[in-house]
Amino acid sequence: MASIALGPAAESRETPAHLNEPAWVRVLLIGLAVLFLTLILLVPLAAVFAEAFKKGAAVYLQSLTSKDALAAIRLTLAVAAIAVPLNVLFGVSAAWAVTKFRFRGKQLFLTLTDLPFAVSPVIAGLVFILLFGSRGWLGPFLAEHDLKIVFALPGIVLSTLFVTFPFVARELIPLMEAQGKDEEEAAVSLGAGGWRVFFRVTLPGIKWGLLYGIILCNARAMGEFGAVSVVSGHIRGRTNTLPLHVEILYNEYQFAAAFAAASLLVLLALVTLAVKSFVEWRHRRHADALAARERQGALREEAAWR
Amino acid sequence: MRNTSKRLLPGFGLTMGFSLLYLSLLVLIPLSAVFLKAATLSWDQFWQTVLNPRVLASFRLTFLTSLGAAAVNAVFGLLVAWVLVRYRFPGRRFLDGLIDIPFALPTAVAGIALTTLYADSGWIGALFAPLGIKLAYTPIGITIALVFIGLPFVVRTVQPVLQELDHSFEEASACLGASRTRTLWKVVLPELLPALLTGFALAFARGLGEYGSVVFISGNMPMKTEIAPLLIMTKLEQFDYAGATAIAAVLLVLSFLLLFVINGLQRRANRVQRQA
């Protein structure tokens, strides 16, 4: 009960003077942090747009609508359109298995799921060269049957799948863990089937977290450079994704065009962060609403007891 | 009781089966290919590749720049997390949202943007060029790129711990007559240390494997500014699969060791938090 009375006071977070730094220290620290973040994060973003528009809007538009640029955009969209749904499927299914059941080796399973985050993107590309490259294990077999994986779309998709593998699962597992499984069990005991339980009970509760996982996975899928660079072969108009297109233009000193293509990827990043902020805001509102309802319930209970 | 609740929900076989199959096909089998390939090398071959001066130089560079960047991030990441959690100022939420930029921005974009800025003719590089300090195309440039990439790891691991930190410890310390500096040093910092170390290790691990943001700013001069992931790339382009694999195996073992350390740190941090 005491915590209810303290609620509003604790929320206002006014720090008493003896637990705070002197004003000049605070200003100094804030100034330092702002300066650091500006130099490291903000100025590079500004530089991308400044360089992209250096030669005017006409050049900017022209470089975005060139044949190679359009091909790169199409390929990037295609890769994401294949890789993201597959990893969503894995993420949801892994999260269901991990959070709704107890089994031996769960910790190991979680560690293995996180593995791609610990692996250098270049190695993520290398593994598929070792398997499917012309001198790889399956190379002769693939050549015999005229199948192309490396230096073609399948290789790009595979390496993208590898690097974006954990995103959705990592977003969903803590969320579904926190929600428990009481509601699903109630639904099942009332006779609902598994799919129905998932779509009617589980999904509504995790949709915002899922959305964020998808957006994050998508941003990385469209922006992956190292892994894709290893397996793509850089064939212009055929196996160049947008980030590789940026690299080629940059290395050819076509800076305005390179930064124009890069600006698209910056926009993608900004949209990703906007969605993240929105999802976090929804979560906070949801949590606040729940807390308020609980507080009301407690008060009502208290009143009833009196 | 536990057993019945285990059986109550359907779908364990389907979801677990699919997850394991997908995990094996996409991650486990391909990754084991690196070690299987490395195992086909003789010891002599392996050591000859790994101990080659150019390869050793790239390992040293990758290791030192990652360490340096992680150290910078530990200091400034702590500062940023502190300012974002403890102080209120205009634009705070905006800055908070911005921290994740390095997660969302493709590394190649970060690479060319940083290179343009820190080259001698760039907005920031031009300030240092008259002093005779070159930033881009030197190990300093590589470190700058790795600071960019690693920053969110430190901020996002320290921030939640700082948020949960109870004021009462600081209160007690202040009541017992400790100065504010002493309180921060002796009371607050030890509480943050596990999270700070985790963030440091995460940033360090990320730096070891980083490629996209570094290749543009590094200049890629053999023996001087050539990082290990780039050397893997170079060997692959020369169809030297064995050489590439040997370097990759060393990097992988290093990453897995770090992952192990990070897991241990996180478990300890969780335990400390639960006790508090």
mmCIF file of N, CA and C in Angstrom, chain B residues 53-112:
data_model
loop_
_atom_site.group_PDB
_atom_site.id
_atom_site.type_symbol
_atom_site.label_atom_id
_atom_site.label_comp_id
_atom_site.label_asym_id
_atom_site.label_seq_id
_atom_site.Cartn_x
_atom_site.Cartn_y
_atom_site.Cartn_z
ATOM 1 N N PRO B 53 54.216 -12.585 -41.343
ATOM 2 C CA PRO B 53 54.302 -11.224 -40.787
ATOM 3 C C PRO B 53 53.108 -10.333 -41.141
ATOM 4 N N ARG B 54 52.646 -10.448 -42.389
ATOM 5 C CA ARG B 54 51.538 -9.591 -42.813
ATOM 6 C C ARG B 54 50.256 -9.945 -42.046
ATOM 7 N N VAL B 55 50.045 -11.263 -41.835
ATOM 8 C CA VAL B 55 48.865 -11.708 -41.104
ATOM 9 C C VAL B 55 48.965 -11.300 -39.637
ATOM 10 N N LEU B 56 50.154 -11.501 -39.065
ATOM 11 C CA LEU B 56 50.357 -11.103 -37.665
ATOM 12 C C LEU B 56 50.115 -9.617 -37.481
ATOM 13 N N ALA B 57 50.631 -8.809 -38.439
ATOM 14 C CA ALA B 57 50.434 -7.364 -38.347
ATOM 15 C C ALA B 57 48.948 -7.030 -38.369
ATOM 16 N N SER B 58 48.190 -7.755 -39.212
ATOM 17 C CA SER B 58 46.754 -7.457 -39.297
ATOM 18 C C SER B 58 46.038 -7.859 -38.006
ATOM 19 N N PHE B 59 46.449 -8.983 -37.410
ATOM 20 C CA PHE B 59 45.856 -9.379 -36.125
ATOM 21 C C PHE B 59 46.138 -8.321 -35.067
ATOM 22 N N ARG B 60 47.413 -7.880 -35.023
ATOM 23 C CA ARG B 60 47.792 -6.902 -34.003
ATOM 24 C C ARG B 60 46.967 -5.632 -34.178
ATOM 25 N N LEU B 61 46.859 -5.170 -35.435
ATOM 26 C CA LEU B 61 46.112 -3.948 -35.706
ATOM 27 C C LEU B 61 44.646 -4.104 -35.303
ATOM 28 N N THR B 62 44.025 -5.221 -35.743
ATOM 29 C CA THR B 62 42.617 -5.451 -35.438
ATOM 30 C C THR B 62 42.393 -5.478 -33.931
ATOM 31 N N PHE B 63 43.279 -6.197 -33.232
ATOM 32 C CA PHE B 63 43.151 -6.354 -31.794
ATOM 33 C C PHE B 63 43.298 -5.013 -31.077
ATOM 34 N N LEU B 64 44.365 -4.264 -31.427
ATOM 35 C CA LEU B 64 44.646 -3.019 -30.712
ATOM 36 C C LEU B 64 43.611 -1.935 -30.997
ATOM 37 N N THR B 65 43.203 -1.796 -32.276
ATOM 38 C CA THR B 65 42.215 -0.758 -32.569
ATOM 39 C C THR B 65 40.869 -1.098 -31.918
ATOM 40 N N SER B 66 40.492 -2.395 -31.911
ATOM 41 C CA SER B 66 39.233 -2.785 -31.264
ATOM 42 C C SER B 66 39.292 -2.497 -29.776
ATOM 43 N N LEU B 67 40.451 -2.803 -29.181
ATOM 44 C CA LEU B 67 40.622 -2.560 -27.751
ATOM 45 C C LEU B 67 40.547 -1.061 -27.456
ATOM 46 N N GLY B 68 41.249 -0.279 -28.262
ATOM 47 C CA GLY B 68 41.248 1.172 -28.067
ATOM 48 C C GLY B 68 39.844 1.739 -28.209
ATOM 49 N N ALA B 69 39.129 1.302 -29.268
ATOM 50 C CA ALA B 69 37.784 1.820 -29.501
ATOM 51 C C ALA B 69 36.856 1.408 -28.359
ATOM 52 N N ALA B 70 37.000 0.164 -27.889
ATOM 53 C CA ALA B 70 36.137 -0.293 -26.787
ATOM 54 C C ALA B 70 36.422 0.521 -25.529
ATOM 55 N N ALA B 71 37.690 0.886 -25.318
ATOM 56 C CA ALA B 71 38.040 1.692 -24.137
ATOM 57 C C ALA B 71 37.425 3.085 -24.242
ATOM 58 N N VAL B 72 37.556 3.704 -25.423
ATOM 59 C CA VAL B 72 36.941 5.021 -25.633
ATOM 60 C C VAL B 72 35.437 4.927 -25.390
ATOM 61 N N ASN B 73 34.825 3.855 -25.919
ATOM 62 C CA ASN B 73 33.382 3.693 -25.760
ATOM 63 C C ASN B 73 32.997 3.443 -24.315
ATOM 64 N N ALA B 74 33.853 2.754 -23.561
ATOM 65 C CA ALA B 74 33.537 2.519 -22.153
ATOM 66 C C ALA B 74 33.452 3.861 -21.421
ATOM 67 N N VAL B 75 34.390 4.757 -21.691
ATOM 68 C CA VAL B 75 34.394 6.059 -21.022
ATOM 69 C C VAL B 75 33.219 6.921 -21.495
ATOM 70 N N PHE B 76 33.138 7.129 -22.822
ATOM 71 C CA PHE B 76 32.111 8.027 -23.325
ATOM 72 C C PHE B 76 30.718 7.388 -23.269
ATOM 73 N N GLY B 77 30.649 6.068 -23.433
ATOM 74 C CA GLY B 77 29.360 5.392 -23.322
ATOM 75 C C GLY B 77 28.800 5.542 -21.921
ATOM 76 N N LEU B 78 29.657 5.416 -20.919
ATOM 77 C CA LEU B 78 29.234 5.604 -19.533
ATOM 78 C C LEU B 78 28.752 7.036 -19.324
ATOM 79 N N LEU B 79 29.529 7.989 -19.851
ATOM 80 C CA LEU B 79 29.161 9.402 -19.739
ATOM 81 C C LEU B 79 27.789 9.640 -20.376
ATOM 82 N N VAL B 80 27.606 9.122 -21.597
ATOM 83 C CA VAL B 80 26.354 9.347 -22.318
ATOM 84 C C VAL B 80 25.189 8.697 -21.561
ATOM 85 N N ALA B 81 25.386 7.452 -21.100
ATOM 86 C CA ALA B 81 24.314 6.768 -20.368
ATOM 87 C C ALA B 81 23.962 7.556 -19.103
ATOM 88 N N TRP B 82 24.976 8.032 -18.397
ATOM 89 C CA TRP B 82 24.764 8.799 -17.166
ATOM 90 C C TRP B 82 23.945 10.051 -17.445
ATOM 91 N N VAL B 83 24.374 10.802 -18.462
ATOM 92 C CA VAL B 83 23.703 12.059 -18.794
ATOM 93 C C VAL B 83 22.262 11.796 -19.222
ATOM 94 N N LEU B 84 22.056 10.740 -20.014
ATOM 95 C CA LEU B 84 20.704 10.452 -20.518
ATOM 96 C C LEU B 84 19.771 10.003 -19.397
ATOM 97 N N VAL B 85 20.305 9.268 -18.406
ATOM 98 C CA VAL B 85 19.430 8.752 -17.349
ATOM 99 C C VAL B 85 19.242 9.773 -16.232
ATOM 100 N N ARG B 86 20.325 10.445 -15.842
ATOM 101 C CA ARG B 86 20.255 11.251 -14.625
ATOM 102 C C ARG B 86 19.868 12.707 -14.850
ATOM 103 N N TYR B 87 20.133 13.268 -16.013
ATOM 104 C CA TYR B 87 19.873 14.691 -16.199
ATOM 105 C C TYR B 87 18.712 14.909 -17.143
ATOM 106 N N ARG B 88 18.043 16.048 -16.986
ATOM 107 C CA ARG B 88 16.976 16.434 -17.896
ATOM 108 C C ARG B 88 17.405 17.670 -18.661
ATOM 109 N N PHE B 89 17.361 17.598 -19.982
ATOM 110 C CA PHE B 89 17.734 18.768 -20.785
ATOM 111 C C PHE B 89 17.032 18.664 -22.123
ATOM 112 N N PRO B 90 16.839 19.809 -22.795
ATOM 113 C CA PRO B 90 16.116 19.757 -24.066
ATOM 114 C C PRO B 90 16.865 18.900 -25.084
ATOM 115 N N GLY B 91 16.133 18.100 -25.827
ATOM 116 C CA GLY B 91 16.756 17.262 -26.854
ATOM 117 C C GLY B 91 17.224 15.921 -26.324
ATOM 118 N N ARG B 92 16.923 15.626 -25.049
ATOM 119 C CA ARG B 92 17.410 14.382 -24.457
ATOM 120 C C ARG B 92 16.825 13.163 -25.163
ATOM 121 N N ARG B 93 15.503 13.195 -25.385
ATOM 122 C CA ARG B 93 14.859 12.050 -26.031
ATOM 123 C C ARG B 93 15.370 11.835 -27.446
ATOM 124 N N PHE B 94 15.611 12.935 -28.128
ATOM 125 C CA PHE B 94 16.134 12.862 -29.490
ATOM 126 C C PHE B 94 17.504 12.166 -29.486
ATOM 127 N N LEU B 95 18.369 12.598 -28.566
ATOM 128 C CA LEU B 95 19.701 11.986 -28.481
ATOM 129 C C LEU B 95 19.589 10.504 -28.123
ATOM 130 N N ASP B 96 18.670 10.216 -27.211
ATOM 131 C CA ASP B 96 18.479 8.829 -26.786
ATOM 132 C C ASP B 96 18.114 7.943 -27.978
ATOM 133 N N GLY B 97 17.227 8.454 -28.834
ATOM 134 C CA GLY B 97 16.834 7.693 -30.010
ATOM 135 C C GLY B 97 17.975 7.523 -30.994
ATOM 136 N N LEU B 98 18.852 8.531 -31.000
ATOM 137 C CA LEU B 98 19.952 8.551 -31.959
ATOM 138 C C LEU B 98 21.019 7.489 -31.671
ATOM 139 N N ILE B 99 21.100 7.071 -30.401
ATOM 140 C CA ILE B 99 22.161 6.143 -29.987
ATOM 141 C C ILE B 99 22.174 4.889 -30.854
ATOM 142 N N ASP B 100 20.982 4.474 -31.326
ATOM 143 C CA ASP B 100 20.904 3.218 -32.081
ATOM 144 C C ASP B 100 21.267 3.364 -33.552
ATOM 145 N N ILE B 101 21.597 4.574 -33.986
ATOM 146 C CA ILE B 101 21.972 4.790 -35.398
ATOM 147 C C ILE B 101 22.985 3.749 -35.893
ATOM 148 N N PRO B 102 24.064 3.483 -35.144
ATOM 149 C CA PRO B 102 25.038 2.515 -35.666
ATOM 150 C C PRO B 102 24.463 1.107 -35.848
ATOM 151 N N PHE B 103 23.398 0.761 -35.090
ATOM 152 C CA PHE B 103 22.749 -0.543 -35.308
ATOM 153 C C PHE B 103 21.967 -0.542 -36.611
ATOM 154 N N ALA B 104 21.364 0.598 -36.939
ATOM 155 C CA ALA B 104 20.426 0.633 -38.058
ATOM 156 C C ALA B 104 21.074 1.064 -39.362
ATOM 157 N N LEU B 105 22.198 1.774 -39.276
ATOM 158 C CA LEU B 105 22.821 2.302 -40.487
ATOM 159 C C LEU B 105 23.738 1.244 -41.110
ATOM 160 N N PRO B 106 23.573 0.983 -42.410
ATOM 161 C CA PRO B 106 24.476 0.030 -43.056
ATOM 162 C C PRO B 106 25.926 0.455 -42.884
ATOM 163 N N THR B 107 26.786 -0.532 -42.637
ATOM 164 C CA THR B 107 28.164 -0.198 -42.278
ATOM 165 C C THR B 107 28.897 0.512 -43.424
ATOM 166 N N ALA B 108 28.556 0.171 -44.669
ATOM 167 C CA ALA B 108 29.244 0.809 -45.788
ATOM 168 C C ALA B 108 28.963 2.307 -45.798
ATOM 169 N N VAL B 109 27.738 2.678 -45.455
ATOM 170 C CA VAL B 109 27.379 4.095 -45.425
ATOM 171 C C VAL B 109 28.167 4.805 -44.336
ATOM 172 N N ALA B 110 28.224 4.180 -43.170
ATOM 173 C CA ALA B 110 29.015 4.750 -42.080
ATOM 174 C C ALA B 110 30.462 4.899 -42.541
ATOM 175 N N GLY B 111 30.958 3.901 -43.239
ATOM 176 C CA GLY B 111 32.344 3.915 -43.684
ATOM 177 C C GLY B 111 32.647 5.088 -44.601
ATOM 178 N N ILE B 112 31.834 5.282 -45.641
ATOM 179 C CA ILE B 112 32.166 6.368 -46.573
ATOM 180 C C ILE B 112 31.919 7.736 -45.937
#
